[in-house]
Amino acid sequence: MKMERPLTEHIHLDGTTRTLREYVKDGGYRSVQRLATMLGPKDVQRLVTESGLRGRGGGGFLTGTKWGFVPMGPSAPKPKYIVANGDEMEPGTFKDRVLMEGDPHGLVEGMILAGYALDAEVGYIFLRGEYHLSAQRLTRAIAEAYEEGYLGKPLPGTTFCFDLHLHASAGRYICGEETALINALEGKRAVPRAKPPFPQAVGLWGKPTVVQNVETLYNIPHIVNHGSDWYRRLSRTQDGGTKIYGISGRVTNPGWWELPLGTTAREVLERYAGGMSDGVRFRGLLPGGISTAFMTEEHLDLPMDFSSIPPEVGRLGTATMIVLDDHTCPVGFVLNLEKFFARESCGWCTPCREGLPWVARILTSFEEGRASKEDLALLDMHTKWLAPGHTFCGLAPGAMAPLQSALKYFRDDFERHISLRHCPWSKKPAQLRVVV
Amino acid sequence: MLSGTERQELEDAVTHYPDKRGAAIDALLIIQRRRGWISDETLLDIAQFLEITAEDLDSIATFYNLIFRKPVGRHVAFVCDSVSCWIKGSEQVQEQIKALYAADLGQTSPDGRLTVLPIACLGHCERAPAVMIDQDVYGEVMPEKVESIMEKYT
């Protein structure tokens, strides 16, 4: 049977974008035209709930459940907002870019449907500032959708009218956190907000707001067109649909593939990415961005979805994997991650602002051959001090996931940095010591 | 002072939000595109337009990687230093750029041609290491390829 790839089957592999004409020829915007006669807002909500669609930004929260918190009916506050989270700044992650560059109208259609389902009449696409090509193509797609009447006037046969704006950000990782994103859109410094209240009830400018990852929204037109049973069957597991999996690092063929949810990491690594590059061996991988825990050889046959990875192992995250090979120092690898987190911490809460640079300094001392056993214990303690519940948002706990798992799986390597007094992977010891 | 065309662009951006300050980032990016960077005077002009204080706007401007509060060169090289690029040798690429243009991170070459900045993951990890020059992203950048890539950025 032909493998179905609803999100990407028409994307041009030469990097050019799909035009409006191509999009419509292949069934694009068909769902919107069916709304009046076939589907009310509740029907769209029901289809999405029954599909088992989970948020593709990394959290994996059930989209239908999230939508269930939005106040509906004539007494609901107005306007309500739907926001596409396109602040794809999680290192190792490039799946939303592939979609937005290759098929910008798919996002517009997904947002119209989400807006219709929730009676949210205004949408924003929050795009990371570095995605200039996505910005150009989305700007054009939005303008075309206005010209065609999909935006800015009542949809055929309904009273629902949707406006959509593109917001290009200016580069800051924390904006991917949904409440920081909301502050950013309001023109405030993008620090996270306390929850509750949750954005679905009190979000942008105090109004009900649903923030969805870009890939999540691309799924909605297909669910509406083909139904929730079809959608569930696309997956190999209880989580519905396909997923864009990706791989970077020293593998033969780094890239992305849309595959059934529940595909194993081994299949992605060996069958699609062609295995490890010549001369290097696999040691571990981060399954989905750098806020996820390492997985090693023993985990490669786990179905990669939101429900099958045991919590003590980790979580799927964005499903764009980063591979650690035996020519790369695991301590140096984790140092790179922690420097990123320390730099991108918004600085709002003390444990994150102070703790992450501290972690980075300790890891630097390992790489420079200055670390002691006490430093190893300090790293262990930080994974507890910066655990969930100790910080204002999820950034620092996310930063601890790769560190904690590295300390578990690659502890020998940390200890060798101490005993050798230099990084075993650096060509020469950083500091030559004279032993008397 | 904001020019007429600048003001018009800002007026257009404001229409996307229910209040003026929603357009703060748009406004900073619009004016930076025209003036290259955001000086103190520019910041004050934009803040007045948005009807917020300059300090308030500066707390936003300084929060972001792509808003320049210091002058930059005619071009800006953003060298990805996140992990997928690091594995594939981004440090060597960074060293090569710094050496070729005599500019450390955060500095501009003496001839004003290029400012070199580190940047978080550019989302081109499958083609690591990645470098963005102004708005153009290049993948699989090896140190020996830097000069030929830079030819068109004079």
Coordinates of C-alpha atoms in Angstrom, one line a residue:
Chain A
M1 CA 0.0 0.0 0.0
K2 CA 1.2 3.5 -0.8
M3 CA 2.3 5.3 2.2
E4 CA 0.2 8.4 2.7
R5 CA 2.0 11.7 3.3
P6 CA -0.8 14.2 3.4
L7 CA 1.3 17.1 4.7
T8 CA 4.2 16.9 2.3
E9 CA 3.3 14.8 -0.7
H10 CA 3.0 17.8 -3.0
I11 CA 5.9 19.8 -1.6
H12 CA 8.5 20.5 -4.3
L13 CA 11.8 18.9 -3.5
D14 CA 13.7 21.5 -5.4
G15 CA 12.9 24.1 -2.7
T16 CA 10.4 26.1 -4.8
T17 CA 7.1 26.9 -3.3
R18 CA 3.7 25.6 -4.2
T19 CA 1.6 28.2 -5.9
L20 CA -2.1 29.0 -5.0
R21 CA -3.1 27.4 -8.4
E22 CA -1.3 24.2 -7.6
Y23 CA -2.6 24.1 -4.1
V24 CA -6.2 24.5 -5.2
K25 CA -5.8 22.0 -8.0
D26 CA -4.7 19.3 -5.5
G27 CA -7.7 20.0 -3.3
G28 CA -6.6 23.0 -1.3
Y29 CA -9.2 25.2 0.3
R30 CA -11.8 22.5 -0.4
S31 CA -12.5 22.1 3.3
V32 CA -13.3 25.8 3.5
Q33 CA -15.8 25.6 0.7
R34 CA -17.6 22.7 2.5
L35 CA -18.1 24.5 5.7
A36 CA -21.4 26.1 4.9
T37 CA -23.2 23.1 3.7
M38 CA -21.6 20.3 5.6
L39 CA -19.8 21.3 8.7
G40 CA -20.5 23.6 11.6
P41 CA -17.9 24.8 14.1
K42 CA -18.9 21.9 16.4
D43 CA -18.3 19.4 13.7
V44 CA -14.8 20.6 13.0
Q45 CA -14.1 20.5 16.8
R46 CA -15.5 17.0 17.0
L47 CA -13.4 15.8 14.0
V48 CA -10.2 17.2 15.5
T49 CA -11.0 15.7 18.9
E50 CA -11.8 12.3 17.5
S51 CA -8.7 12.3 15.3
G52 CA -6.5 12.1 18.4
L53 CA -4.3 15.0 16.9
R54 CA -1.6 16.0 19.4
G55 CA 0.4 19.2 19.4
R56 CA 3.5 18.9 17.2
G57 CA 5.5 21.5 18.9
G58 CA 6.9 19.0 21.4
G59 CA 4.3 19.0 24.1
G60 CA 2.0 16.5 22.5
F61 CA -1.1 17.9 24.2
L62 CA -4.4 16.7 22.6
T63 CA -5.5 19.5 20.4
G64 CA -9.2 18.7 20.9
T65 CA -8.8 18.9 24.7
K66 CA -7.0 22.2 24.4
W67 CA -9.9 23.5 22.3
G68 CA -12.4 22.3 24.9
F69 CA -11.1 25.0 27.3
V70 CA -12.1 27.8 25.0
P71 CA -15.3 29.6 26.0
M72 CA -17.9 29.2 23.3
G73 CA -21.4 30.6 22.6
P74 CA -22.8 34.1 22.5
S75 CA -21.6 35.1 25.9
A76 CA -17.9 34.2 25.1
P77 CA -15.5 37.2 25.1
K78 CA -14.8 38.7 21.7
P79 CA -12.6 38.7 19.7
K80 CA -11.0 35.3 20.2
Y81 CA -7.6 34.6 18.7
I82 CA -5.8 31.7 17.1
V83 CA -2.0 31.9 16.9
A84 CA 0.3 29.7 14.8
N85 CA 3.5 29.2 16.7
G86 CA 6.2 29.4 14.0
D87 CA 9.0 30.4 16.3
E88 CA 10.9 27.3 15.4
M89 CA 14.1 28.0 17.4
E90 CA 14.6 24.6 19.1
P91 CA 18.0 23.6 17.9
G92 CA 18.0 20.6 15.6
T93 CA 14.4 21.4 14.5
F94 CA 13.5 22.5 10.9
K95 CA 10.2 20.7 10.2
D96 CA 8.0 23.8 10.3
R97 CA 10.3 25.6 7.9
V98 CA 9.9 22.8 5.4
L99 CA 6.1 23.2 5.5
M100 CA 5.9 27.0 5.5
E101 CA 8.4 27.4 2.7
G102 CA 7.1 24.5 0.6
D103 CA 3.3 25.0 1.1
P104 CA 2.4 28.3 2.7
H105 CA -1.3 28.0 1.8
G106 CA -1.6 24.9 4.0
L107 CA -1.0 27.0 7.1
V108 CA -3.5 29.6 6.0
E109 CA -6.2 26.9 5.5
G110 CA -5.4 25.2 8.8
M111 CA -5.8 28.5 10.6
I112 CA -9.1 29.4 8.9
L113 CA -10.5 26.0 10.0
A114 CA -9.2 26.4 13.6
G115 CA -10.6 29.9 13.7
Y116 CA -13.9 28.7 12.4
A117 CA -14.1 25.8 14.9
L118 CA -13.4 28.1 17.8
D119 CA -15.2 31.2 16.5
A120 CA -11.9 33.0 16.7
E121 CA -12.0 35.8 14.1
V122 CA -8.4 36.9 14.2
G123 CA -5.3 34.9 13.6
Y124 CA -1.6 35.6 13.9
I125 CA 1.3 33.6 12.5
F126 CA 4.2 34.2 14.9
L127 CA 7.2 33.5 12.8
R128 CA 10.8 33.5 13.9
G129 CA 12.8 36.4 12.5
E130 CA 15.4 34.4 10.8
Y131 CA 12.9 32.6 8.5
H132 CA 13.0 35.3 5.8
L133 CA 12.0 32.9 3.0
S134 CA 9.0 31.6 5.0
A135 CA 8.0 35.2 5.6
Q136 CA 8.1 36.2 1.9
R137 CA 6.1 33.1 0.9
L138 CA 3.5 33.4 3.8
T139 CA 3.1 37.2 3.0
R140 CA 2.2 36.3 -0.5
A141 CA -0.1 33.4 0.4
I142 CA -2.0 35.6 2.9
A143 CA -2.4 38.3 0.2
E144 CA -3.7 35.7 -2.3
A145 CA -6.1 34.3 0.3
Y146 CA -7.5 37.8 0.8
E147 CA -7.9 38.2 -2.9
E148 CA -9.7 34.9 -3.3
G149 CA -12.0 35.8 -0.4
Y150 CA -10.9 33.1 2.0
L151 CA -9.8 35.8 4.4
G152 CA -11.4 39.2 5.2
K153 CA -15.0 38.4 4.2
P154 CA -17.6 35.9 5.3
L155 CA -16.8 32.4 4.1
P156 CA -19.3 31.1 1.5
G157 CA -22.6 30.4 3.2
T158 CA -21.5 31.4 6.7
T159 CA -21.3 34.5 8.8
F160 CA -17.7 33.7 9.8
C161 CA -15.1 36.1 8.7
F162 CA -11.4 35.5 9.5
D163 CA -8.5 38.0 9.4
L164 CA -4.9 36.7 9.4
H165 CA -1.7 38.6 10.1
L166 CA 2.0 37.6 9.9
H167 CA 4.1 38.7 12.8
A168 CA 7.8 38.3 12.1
S169 CA 9.7 38.2 15.4
A170 CA 13.3 39.2 15.9
G171 CA 15.0 36.2 17.3
R172 CA 14.6 34.9 20.9
Y173 CA 14.1 31.3 21.9
I174 CA 11.7 32.0 24.8
C175 CA 9.1 33.4 22.4
G176 CA 8.3 29.7 21.5
E177 CA 6.8 29.4 25.0
E178 CA 3.2 30.2 24.5
T179 CA 2.7 32.8 27.2
A180 CA 6.0 34.6 26.3
L181 CA 4.8 34.5 22.7
I182 CA 1.6 36.2 23.8
N183 CA 3.6 39.0 25.6
A184 CA 5.8 39.4 22.5
L185 CA 2.7 39.8 20.3
E186 CA 1.4 42.4 22.6
G187 CA 4.6 44.4 22.2
K188 CA 5.9 43.6 25.6
R189 CA 9.2 42.0 26.8
A190 CA 8.7 38.3 26.0
V191 CA 8.9 36.8 29.5
P192 CA 6.4 34.0 30.2
R193 CA 3.3 34.6 32.2
A194 CA 2.0 32.7 35.2
K195 CA -0.5 30.0 34.5
P196 CA -3.4 29.9 35.4
P197 CA -5.1 31.7 33.9
F198 CA -4.4 29.6 30.7
P199 CA -4.4 31.4 27.4
Q200 CA -7.5 29.5 26.1
A201 CA -9.4 31.6 28.7
V202 CA -7.3 34.7 29.1
G203 CA -4.7 35.2 26.4
L204 CA -3.8 37.9 23.9
W205 CA -5.1 41.3 25.2
G206 CA -7.0 39.3 27.8
K207 CA -9.1 37.4 25.3
P208 CA -9.4 33.6 24.7
T209 CA -6.4 32.5 22.6
V210 CA -5.3 29.2 21.2
V211 CA -1.6 28.8 20.3
Q212 CA -0.9 25.9 18.1
N213 CA 2.4 24.7 16.5
V214 CA 2.6 25.2 12.8
E215 CA 2.7 21.4 11.9
T216 CA -0.3 20.8 14.1
L217 CA -2.3 23.3 12.0
Y218 CA -1.3 21.7 8.7
N219 CA -3.0 18.5 9.8
I220 CA -6.4 20.1 10.3
P221 CA -7.5 20.5 6.6
H222 CA -6.7 16.8 6.0
I223 CA -8.7 15.7 9.1
V224 CA -11.7 17.8 7.9
N225 CA -11.5 16.4 4.4
H226 CA -10.9 12.8 5.1
G227 CA -12.3 12.2 8.6
S228 CA -10.9 11.2 11.9
D229 CA -10.9 7.4 11.2
W230 CA -8.8 7.9 8.1
Y231 CA -6.5 10.1 10.2
R232 CA -6.1 7.6 13.0
R233 CA -5.2 4.9 10.5
L234 CA -2.3 6.9 9.2
S235 CA -0.5 6.2 12.4
R236 CA 1.0 2.9 13.7
T237 CA 0.0 3.7 17.3
Q238 CA -2.9 5.2 19.3
D239 CA -1.7 8.8 18.4
G240 CA -3.3 9.8 15.1
G241 CA -1.6 10.9 11.9
T242 CA 1.8 11.2 10.4
K243 CA 4.8 13.1 11.7
I244 CA 7.7 14.9 10.1
Y245 CA 10.7 13.2 11.4
G246 CA 14.2 14.7 10.8
I247 CA 17.8 13.8 11.5
S248 CA 20.9 15.9 11.8
G249 CA 24.5 15.0 12.9
R250 CA 27.0 12.6 11.4
V251 CA 24.6 10.4 9.4
T252 CA 24.9 9.5 5.7
N253 CA 21.8 11.4 4.6
P254 CA 20.6 14.0 7.0
G255 CA 17.1 15.2 6.2
W256 CA 13.3 15.0 6.9
W257 CA 10.6 12.5 6.1
E258 CA 6.9 12.4 6.7
L259 CA 6.2 9.0 8.2
P260 CA 3.5 7.3 10.3
L261 CA 3.5 8.3 13.9
G262 CA 5.1 5.5 15.8
T263 CA 8.0 4.9 13.3
T264 CA 11.0 3.9 15.3
A265 CA 14.2 5.9 15.6
R266 CA 16.1 2.9 14.1
E267 CA 14.0 3.0 10.9
V268 CA 14.6 6.8 10.6
L269 CA 18.3 6.4 11.2
E270 CA 19.0 3.3 9.2
R271 CA 16.4 3.2 6.4
Y272 CA 15.9 6.8 5.7
A273 CA 19.1 8.5 6.8
G274 CA 21.2 5.7 5.5
G275 CA 22.9 4.9 8.8
M276 CA 25.9 6.6 10.4
S277 CA 28.5 8.3 8.2
D278 CA 31.5 6.3 7.3
G279 CA 34.0 5.8 10.1
V280 CA 31.8 6.9 13.0
R281 CA 29.6 4.9 15.4
F282 CA 26.3 5.7 17.0
R283 CA 26.3 6.6 20.7
G284 CA 23.0 8.3 21.3
L285 CA 20.4 10.7 20.0
L286 CA 18.2 13.5 21.2
P287 CA 14.8 12.5 19.8
G288 CA 13.3 16.0 19.2
G289 CA 15.3 19.1 19.8
I290 CA 17.7 19.8 22.6
S291 CA 15.1 19.9 25.4
T292 CA 14.6 16.1 25.3
A293 CA 16.6 13.4 27.0
F294 CA 19.2 11.2 25.2
M295 CA 18.1 7.9 23.9
T296 CA 20.7 5.2 23.3
E297 CA 20.9 1.9 21.3
E298 CA 18.5 0.2 23.7
H299 CA 15.7 2.7 22.9
L300 CA 16.0 2.6 19.1
D301 CA 13.1 0.2 18.6
L302 CA 10.6 2.2 20.7
P303 CA 7.7 3.7 18.6
M304 CA 8.5 7.4 18.3
D305 CA 5.2 9.0 19.3
F306 CA 3.7 10.9 22.2
S307 CA 2.5 7.9 24.2
S308 CA 4.9 5.0 23.7
I309 CA 8.2 6.5 25.1
P310 CA 8.2 5.8 28.9
P311 CA 8.5 9.0 30.9
E312 CA 11.6 7.6 32.6
V313 CA 13.2 7.4 29.2
G314 CA 12.1 10.8 27.9
R315 CA 9.7 12.3 25.4
L316 CA 9.4 12.7 21.6
G317 CA 9.7 16.5 21.5
T318 CA 9.7 17.8 17.9
A319 CA 10.8 14.4 16.4
T320 CA 13.8 16.1 14.7
M321 CA 16.6 14.0 16.0
I322 CA 20.2 15.0 16.7
V323 CA 22.7 12.2 16.6
L324 CA 25.7 11.9 18.9
D325 CA 28.6 9.9 17.3
D326 CA 31.7 8.4 18.9
H327 CA 34.0 11.1 17.3
T328 CA 32.1 13.8 19.2
C329 CA 32.7 14.5 22.9
P330 CA 29.4 14.0 24.8
V331 CA 30.5 16.6 27.4
G332 CA 31.3 19.1 24.7
F333 CA 27.9 18.3 23.1
V334 CA 26.1 19.0 26.3
L335 CA 28.2 22.1 26.9
N336 CA 27.0 23.5 23.6
L337 CA 23.4 22.9 24.6
E338 CA 23.8 24.5 28.0
K339 CA 25.5 27.6 26.5
F340 CA 22.5 27.9 24.3
F341 CA 20.1 27.7 27.2
A342 CA 22.1 30.1 29.3
R343 CA 22.2 32.6 26.5
E344 CA 18.5 32.3 25.7
S345 CA 17.1 32.3 29.3
C346 CA 14.9 35.3 29.5
G347 CA 16.3 36.1 32.9
W348 CA 13.0 36.4 34.6
C349 CA 13.4 33.8 37.4
T350 CA 16.6 33.4 39.4
P351 CA 17.2 29.6 39.2
C352 CA 17.2 29.7 35.4
R353 CA 19.1 33.0 35.1
E354 CA 21.8 32.0 37.5
G355 CA 21.8 28.2 37.3
L356 CA 22.2 27.8 33.6
P357 CA 25.4 29.9 33.3
W358 CA 26.7 28.0 36.4
V359 CA 26.1 24.7 34.6
A360 CA 27.8 26.0 31.5
R361 CA 30.8 27.1 33.5
I362 CA 31.1 23.7 35.2
L363 CA 30.9 21.9 31.9
T364 CA 33.6 24.2 30.5
S365 CA 35.8 23.2 33.4
F366 CA 35.4 19.6 32.3
E367 CA 36.4 20.4 28.8
E368 CA 39.4 22.4 30.0
G369 CA 40.6 19.6 32.3
R370 CA 39.9 21.6 35.5
A371 CA 36.9 19.6 36.8
S372 CA 36.9 17.5 40.0
K373 CA 34.5 14.9 41.5
E374 CA 32.8 17.7 43.3
D375 CA 31.9 19.3 40.0
L376 CA 30.2 16.1 38.9
A377 CA 28.2 16.2 42.0
L378 CA 27.3 19.8 41.4
L379 CA 26.0 18.9 37.9
D380 CA 23.9 16.2 39.5
M381 CA 22.5 18.7 42.0
H382 CA 21.6 21.2 39.3
T383 CA 19.4 18.6 37.5
K384 CA 17.3 18.6 40.7
W385 CA 17.5 22.3 41.4
L386 CA 16.3 23.2 38.0
A387 CA 13.7 20.4 37.7
P388 CA 10.1 21.1 36.9
G389 CA 8.4 23.0 39.8
H390 CA 11.6 25.0 40.6
T391 CA 11.4 27.5 37.8
F392 CA 8.9 29.9 36.3
C393 CA 8.6 28.1 32.9
G394 CA 9.8 25.0 31.2
L395 CA 13.1 26.3 29.7
A396 CA 15.4 25.3 32.5
P397 CA 13.8 21.9 33.1
G398 CA 14.1 21.3 29.4
A399 CA 17.8 22.2 29.6
M400 CA 18.3 19.6 32.3
A401 CA 16.8 16.7 30.3
P402 CA 19.9 16.2 28.1
L403 CA 22.2 16.9 30.9
Q404 CA 20.6 14.5 33.3
S405 CA 20.5 11.7 30.7
A406 CA 24.1 12.4 29.6
L407 CA 25.2 12.1 33.2
K408 CA 23.4 8.7 33.2
Y409 CA 24.5 7.2 29.9
F410 CA 27.9 8.9 29.4
R411 CA 29.1 9.1 33.0
D412 CA 32.3 7.3 32.2
D413 CA 33.2 10.1 29.8
F414 CA 32.6 12.8 32.3
E415 CA 34.9 10.9 34.8
R416 CA 37.6 10.5 32.1
H417 CA 37.7 14.2 31.7
I418 CA 38.5 14.4 35.4
S419 CA 41.0 11.6 35.6
L420 CA 42.8 12.6 32.3
R421 CA 42.7 16.3 33.1
H422 CA 41.8 17.0 29.5
C423 CA 39.0 16.3 27.0
P424 CA 39.7 12.8 25.5
W425 CA 38.3 14.1 22.2
S426 CA 40.5 17.2 21.8
K427 CA 43.7 16.6 19.8
K428 CA 45.9 17.8 22.5
P429 CA 45.4 18.5 26.2
A430 CA 44.1 22.0 26.8
Q431 CA 46.6 22.5 29.6
L432 CA 49.8 20.5 30.0
R433 CA 50.5 19.8 33.6
V434 CA 53.9 19.1 35.0
V435 CA 53.7 16.3 37.5
V436 CA 56.4 16.5 40.1
Chain B
M1 CA 12.7 62.3 13.3
L2 CA 10.7 59.7 11.3
S3 CA 10.4 60.4 7.6
G4 CA 7.0 60.4 6.0
T5 CA 7.5 57.0 4.4
E6 CA 8.8 55.6 7.6
R7 CA 5.8 56.9 9.4
Q8 CA 3.5 55.5 6.8
E9 CA 5.0 52.0 7.1
L10 CA 4.6 52.1 10.8
E11 CA 0.9 53.2 10.5
D12 CA 0.4 50.2 8.2
A13 CA 2.0 47.8 10.8
V14 CA -0.2 49.2 13.6
T15 CA -3.4 48.2 11.8
H16 CA -2.6 44.5 12.6
Y17 CA -2.9 45.1 16.3
P18 CA -5.6 46.4 18.6
D19 CA -3.2 48.8 20.2
K20 CA -0.1 50.6 19.0
R21 CA 2.5 48.9 21.1
G22 CA 1.6 45.6 19.6
A23 CA 3.6 46.8 16.6
A24 CA 6.8 47.4 18.7
I25 CA 8.9 44.7 17.1
D26 CA 7.5 45.4 13.6
A27 CA 8.4 49.0 14.1
L28 CA 11.9 48.3 15.2
L29 CA 12.5 46.0 12.3
I30 CA 10.9 48.4 9.8
I31 CA 13.1 51.3 10.8
Q32 CA 16.2 49.1 11.2
R33 CA 15.7 47.9 7.6
R34 CA 16.0 51.6 6.5
R35 CA 18.6 52.9 8.9
G36 CA 20.8 49.8 9.5
W37 CA 20.5 50.0 13.3
I38 CA 18.5 51.5 16.1
S39 CA 20.3 54.5 17.6
D40 CA 19.1 56.2 20.9
E41 CA 17.5 59.0 18.8
T42 CA 15.7 56.4 16.6
L43 CA 14.5 54.5 19.6
L44 CA 13.0 57.7 21.0
D45 CA 11.3 58.5 17.8
I46 CA 9.7 55.0 17.5
A47 CA 8.7 55.0 21.2
Q48 CA 7.0 58.4 20.7
F49 CA 5.1 57.0 17.7
L50 CA 4.1 53.9 19.8
E51 CA 3.1 56.1 22.7
I52 CA 5.4 54.2 25.2
T53 CA 8.5 55.3 26.9
A54 CA 12.0 54.9 25.3
E55 CA 13.0 52.7 28.3
D56 CA 10.0 50.5 27.8
L57 CA 10.9 50.1 24.1
D58 CA 14.6 49.5 24.9
S59 CA 13.6 46.6 27.2
I60 CA 12.1 45.0 24.1
A61 CA 14.8 46.1 21.6
T62 CA 17.6 44.7 23.7
F63 CA 15.8 41.4 24.2
Y64 CA 16.1 40.2 20.6
N65 CA 19.1 38.9 18.7
L66 CA 18.1 40.7 15.4
I67 CA 17.7 44.2 16.7
F68 CA 21.0 46.1 16.5
R69 CA 21.5 48.8 19.1
K70 CA 25.0 49.4 17.8
P71 CA 26.0 50.2 14.2
V72 CA 26.7 47.2 12.0
G73 CA 28.7 46.7 8.8
R74 CA 27.2 46.8 5.3
H75 CA 26.6 43.1 5.7
V76 CA 26.1 40.8 8.7
A77 CA 27.2 37.2 8.9
F78 CA 25.2 35.1 11.4
V79 CA 27.2 32.0 12.2
C80 CA 25.0 29.2 13.7
D81 CA 26.6 27.9 16.8
S82 CA 24.0 25.4 17.9
V83 CA 24.7 21.7 18.3
S84 CA 24.0 20.2 14.8
C85 CA 26.3 22.8 13.2
W86 CA 28.8 22.4 16.0
I87 CA 29.1 18.7 15.4
K88 CA 29.8 19.5 11.7
G89 CA 32.5 22.0 12.4
S90 CA 30.9 25.4 12.8
E91 CA 33.7 26.5 15.1
Q92 CA 36.2 26.3 12.2
V93 CA 33.8 28.2 10.0
Q94 CA 33.5 30.9 12.6
E95 CA 37.3 31.1 13.0
Q96 CA 37.8 31.4 9.3
I97 CA 35.3 34.3 9.0
K98 CA 36.8 36.0 12.0
A99 CA 40.3 35.7 10.5
L100 CA 39.3 36.7 6.9
Y101 CA 37.5 39.9 8.0
A102 CA 39.5 40.7 11.1
A103 CA 36.4 40.9 13.2
D104 CA 35.8 39.1 16.4
L105 CA 32.2 38.1 17.3
G106 CA 30.1 41.2 17.8
Q107 CA 32.6 43.3 15.8
T108 CA 32.8 44.8 12.3
S109 CA 35.7 44.4 9.9
P110 CA 37.9 47.5 9.6
D111 CA 36.6 48.3 6.1
G112 CA 33.0 48.3 7.4
R113 CA 32.0 45.4 5.1
L114 CA 31.0 42.7 7.6
T115 CA 29.8 42.3 11.1
V116 CA 30.2 38.8 12.6
L117 CA 27.6 37.5 15.0
P118 CA 26.8 34.1 16.5
I119 CA 23.2 33.0 16.1
A120 CA 21.0 30.3 17.6
C121 CA 20.0 27.3 15.4
L122 CA 19.0 28.6 11.9
G123 CA 16.7 25.6 11.3
H124 CA 18.9 24.3 8.4
C125 CA 20.3 21.4 10.5
E126 CA 20.1 18.9 7.7
R127 CA 22.6 21.1 5.8
A128 CA 24.9 21.9 8.7
P129 CA 27.0 23.9 9.2
A130 CA 24.8 26.9 8.3
V131 CA 25.6 30.6 8.0
M132 CA 23.2 33.4 7.2
I133 CA 24.6 36.4 5.4
D134 CA 22.0 39.2 5.7
Q135 CA 18.8 37.3 4.8
D136 CA 20.4 34.5 2.7
V137 CA 21.1 31.1 4.3
Y138 CA 24.0 28.9 3.2
G139 CA 24.3 25.3 4.1
E140 CA 27.2 22.9 4.2
V141 CA 29.6 25.8 4.6
M142 CA 33.2 24.7 4.9
P143 CA 35.9 27.1 5.9
E144 CA 37.4 27.1 2.4
K145 CA 34.0 28.1 0.9
V146 CA 33.6 31.3 2.9
E147 CA 35.4 33.6 0.5
S148 CA 33.5 32.5 -2.5
I149 CA 30.2 32.8 -0.7
M150 CA 31.1 36.3 0.4
E151 CA 32.0 37.6 -3.1
K152 CA 28.6 39.0 -3.8
Y153 CA 28.5 40.9 -0.4
T154 CA 30.8 43.8 -1.1

